[in-house]
Amino acid sequence: WIVNSKSQLLFWVPPWNRVGLYWPGNLLVIGQQPTKLDFTHFVYGIDWMKCIEHE
C-alpha cells in the first residue's frame, strides 16, 4: 500500500510494479519495467466516486 503522511491507505501497488516504482525524488529508476504513476485524475476518500463516468 502507498500511504500518506498520516499512514492512511491511499492505493495499492501490485508486487510486480513495486521494484521499478518511480518516486518523485528519484533521478533514475533501474529496472526492466519501470512504473511511473500519473496523478492527473487521482481521487481518494469519498471523492473516489468522481472517477466513474456517467452516461
Short mmCIF file of N, CA and C in Angstrom, two decimals:
data_model
loop_
_atom_site.label_atom_id
_atom_site.label_comp_id
_atom_site.label_asym_id
_atom_site.label_seq_id
_atom_site.Cartn_x
_atom_site.Cartn_y
_atom_site.Cartn_z
N TRP A 1 0.83 -1.19 0.00
CA TRP A 1 0.00 0.00 0.00
C TRP A 1 0.87 1.25 0.00
N ILE A 2 0.41 2.27 -0.70
CA ILE A 2 1.01 3.60 -0.62
C ILE A 2 0.19 4.36 0.42
N VAL A 3 0.87 5.00 1.35
CA VAL A 3 0.17 5.71 2.42
C VAL A 3 0.55 7.19 2.40
N ASN A 4 -0.28 8.00 3.04
CA ASN A 4 0.02 9.43 3.14
C ASN A 4 0.84 9.70 4.40
N SER A 5 1.07 10.97 4.71
CA SER A 5 1.90 11.33 5.87
C SER A 5 1.27 10.92 7.20
N LYS A 6 -0.03 10.62 7.20
CA LYS A 6 -0.72 10.17 8.42
C LYS A 6 -0.88 8.65 8.45
N SER A 7 -0.16 7.96 7.55
CA SER A 7 -0.21 6.50 7.43
C SER A 7 -1.58 5.98 7.01
N GLN A 8 -2.37 6.80 6.35
CA GLN A 8 -3.67 6.37 5.83
C GLN A 8 -3.45 5.75 4.45
N LEU A 9 -4.14 4.64 4.19
CA LEU A 9 -4.00 3.95 2.91
C LEU A 9 -4.54 4.81 1.77
N LEU A 10 -3.75 4.94 0.70
CA LEU A 10 -4.19 5.69 -0.47
C LEU A 10 -4.51 4.78 -1.64
N PHE A 11 -3.56 3.92 -2.01
CA PHE A 11 -3.81 2.99 -3.10
C PHE A 11 -2.82 1.84 -3.04
N TRP A 12 -3.16 0.78 -3.74
CA TRP A 12 -2.37 -0.45 -3.76
C TRP A 12 -1.48 -0.47 -4.99
N VAL A 13 -0.24 -0.90 -4.81
CA VAL A 13 0.67 -1.12 -5.93
C VAL A 13 0.96 -2.61 -5.98
N PRO A 14 0.61 -3.28 -7.08
CA PRO A 14 0.86 -4.72 -7.18
C PRO A 14 2.36 -5.04 -7.05
N PRO A 15 2.69 -6.21 -6.51
CA PRO A 15 4.09 -6.58 -6.30
C PRO A 15 4.95 -6.45 -7.55
N TRP A 16 4.43 -6.80 -8.72
CA TRP A 16 5.22 -6.76 -9.95
C TRP A 16 5.53 -5.33 -10.40
N ASN A 17 4.88 -4.33 -9.83
CA ASN A 17 5.17 -2.94 -10.17
C ASN A 17 6.02 -2.22 -9.11
N ARG A 18 6.26 -2.85 -7.99
CA ARG A 18 6.98 -2.18 -6.90
C ARG A 18 8.46 -2.01 -7.15
N VAL A 19 9.10 -2.99 -7.77
CA VAL A 19 10.55 -2.95 -7.96
C VAL A 19 10.98 -1.72 -8.75
N GLY A 20 10.26 -1.41 -9.82
CA GLY A 20 10.64 -0.27 -10.66
C GLY A 20 9.80 0.96 -10.42
N LEU A 21 9.19 1.09 -9.24
CA LEU A 21 8.30 2.21 -8.98
C LEU A 21 9.08 3.52 -8.91
N TYR A 22 8.67 4.47 -9.71
CA TYR A 22 9.28 5.80 -9.76
C TYR A 22 8.71 6.65 -8.64
N TRP A 23 9.59 7.26 -7.85
CA TRP A 23 9.19 8.19 -6.79
C TRP A 23 9.60 9.59 -7.23
N PRO A 24 8.86 10.62 -6.88
CA PRO A 24 9.17 11.98 -7.34
C PRO A 24 10.61 12.42 -7.09
N GLY A 25 11.25 11.99 -6.03
CA GLY A 25 12.62 12.38 -5.74
C GLY A 25 13.68 11.59 -6.49
N ASN A 26 13.26 10.55 -7.22
CA ASN A 26 14.22 9.70 -7.93
C ASN A 26 14.79 10.41 -9.14
N LEU A 27 16.10 10.29 -9.34
CA LEU A 27 16.73 10.78 -10.55
C LEU A 27 16.74 9.70 -11.62
N LEU A 28 16.76 8.44 -11.18
CA LEU A 28 16.87 7.32 -12.09
C LEU A 28 16.19 6.10 -11.48
N VAL A 29 15.51 5.33 -12.32
CA VAL A 29 14.91 4.07 -11.89
C VAL A 29 15.54 2.97 -12.73
N ILE A 30 16.18 2.03 -12.07
CA ILE A 30 16.82 0.92 -12.78
C ILE A 30 15.92 -0.30 -12.66
N GLY A 31 15.52 -0.81 -13.78
CA GLY A 31 14.66 -1.98 -13.80
C GLY A 31 14.16 -2.23 -15.21
N GLN A 32 13.76 -3.44 -15.48
CA GLN A 32 13.27 -3.78 -16.81
C GLN A 32 11.92 -3.15 -17.09
N GLN A 33 11.11 -2.97 -16.07
CA GLN A 33 9.76 -2.45 -16.24
C GLN A 33 9.51 -1.31 -15.26
N PRO A 34 10.07 -0.12 -15.50
CA PRO A 34 9.81 0.98 -14.57
C PRO A 34 8.33 1.37 -14.58
N THR A 35 7.82 1.78 -13.43
CA THR A 35 6.42 2.17 -13.28
C THR A 35 6.37 3.62 -12.82
N LYS A 36 5.71 4.46 -13.60
CA LYS A 36 5.52 5.86 -13.22
C LYS A 36 4.03 6.10 -13.07
N LEU A 37 3.64 6.69 -11.96
CA LEU A 37 2.23 6.91 -11.66
C LEU A 37 1.80 8.28 -12.17
N ASP A 38 0.60 8.34 -12.74
CA ASP A 38 0.02 9.59 -13.23
C ASP A 38 -1.11 9.97 -12.28
N PHE A 39 -0.94 11.06 -11.57
CA PHE A 39 -1.93 11.51 -10.59
C PHE A 39 -2.83 12.61 -11.14
N THR A 40 -2.86 12.78 -12.44
CA THR A 40 -3.65 13.84 -13.06
C THR A 40 -5.11 13.80 -12.62
N HIS A 41 -5.70 12.61 -12.57
CA HIS A 41 -7.12 12.47 -12.22
C HIS A 41 -7.30 11.64 -10.95
N PHE A 42 -6.29 11.64 -10.08
CA PHE A 42 -6.32 10.83 -8.87
C PHE A 42 -7.31 11.39 -7.85
N VAL A 43 -8.14 10.52 -7.31
CA VAL A 43 -9.06 10.88 -6.23
C VAL A 43 -9.01 9.78 -5.17
N TYR A 44 -9.31 10.14 -3.93
CA TYR A 44 -9.31 9.15 -2.85
C TYR A 44 -10.31 9.58 -1.80
N GLY A 45 -10.50 8.74 -0.81
CA GLY A 45 -11.51 9.02 0.21
C GLY A 45 -12.90 8.95 -0.41
N ILE A 46 -13.79 9.82 0.02
CA ILE A 46 -15.15 9.79 -0.53
C ILE A 46 -15.20 10.33 -1.96
N ASP A 47 -14.14 10.98 -2.41
CA ASP A 47 -14.11 11.51 -3.78
C ASP A 47 -13.85 10.45 -4.84
N TRP A 48 -13.53 9.21 -4.43
CA TRP A 48 -13.24 8.17 -5.43
C TRP A 48 -14.41 7.96 -6.37
N MET A 49 -15.62 8.26 -5.94
CA MET A 49 -16.79 8.07 -6.79
C MET A 49 -16.78 9.01 -7.99
N LYS A 50 -16.00 10.07 -7.94
CA LYS A 50 -15.92 11.02 -9.04
C LYS A 50 -15.22 10.44 -10.27
N CYS A 51 -14.54 9.31 -10.12
CA CYS A 51 -13.81 8.74 -11.25
C CYS A 51 -14.72 7.93 -12.17
N ILE A 52 -15.97 7.74 -11.82
CA ILE A 52 -16.92 7.00 -12.65
C ILE A 52 -17.56 7.95 -13.66
N GLU A 53 -17.51 7.54 -14.92
CA GLU A 53 -18.14 8.35 -15.96
C GLU A 53 -19.62 8.01 -16.03
N HIS A 54 -20.46 9.03 -16.02
CA HIS A 54 -21.90 8.84 -16.14
C HIS A 54 -22.31 9.01 -17.59
N GLU A 55 -23.23 8.16 -18.03
CA GLU A 55 -23.68 8.24 -19.43
C GLU A 55 -24.81 9.22 -19.57
#
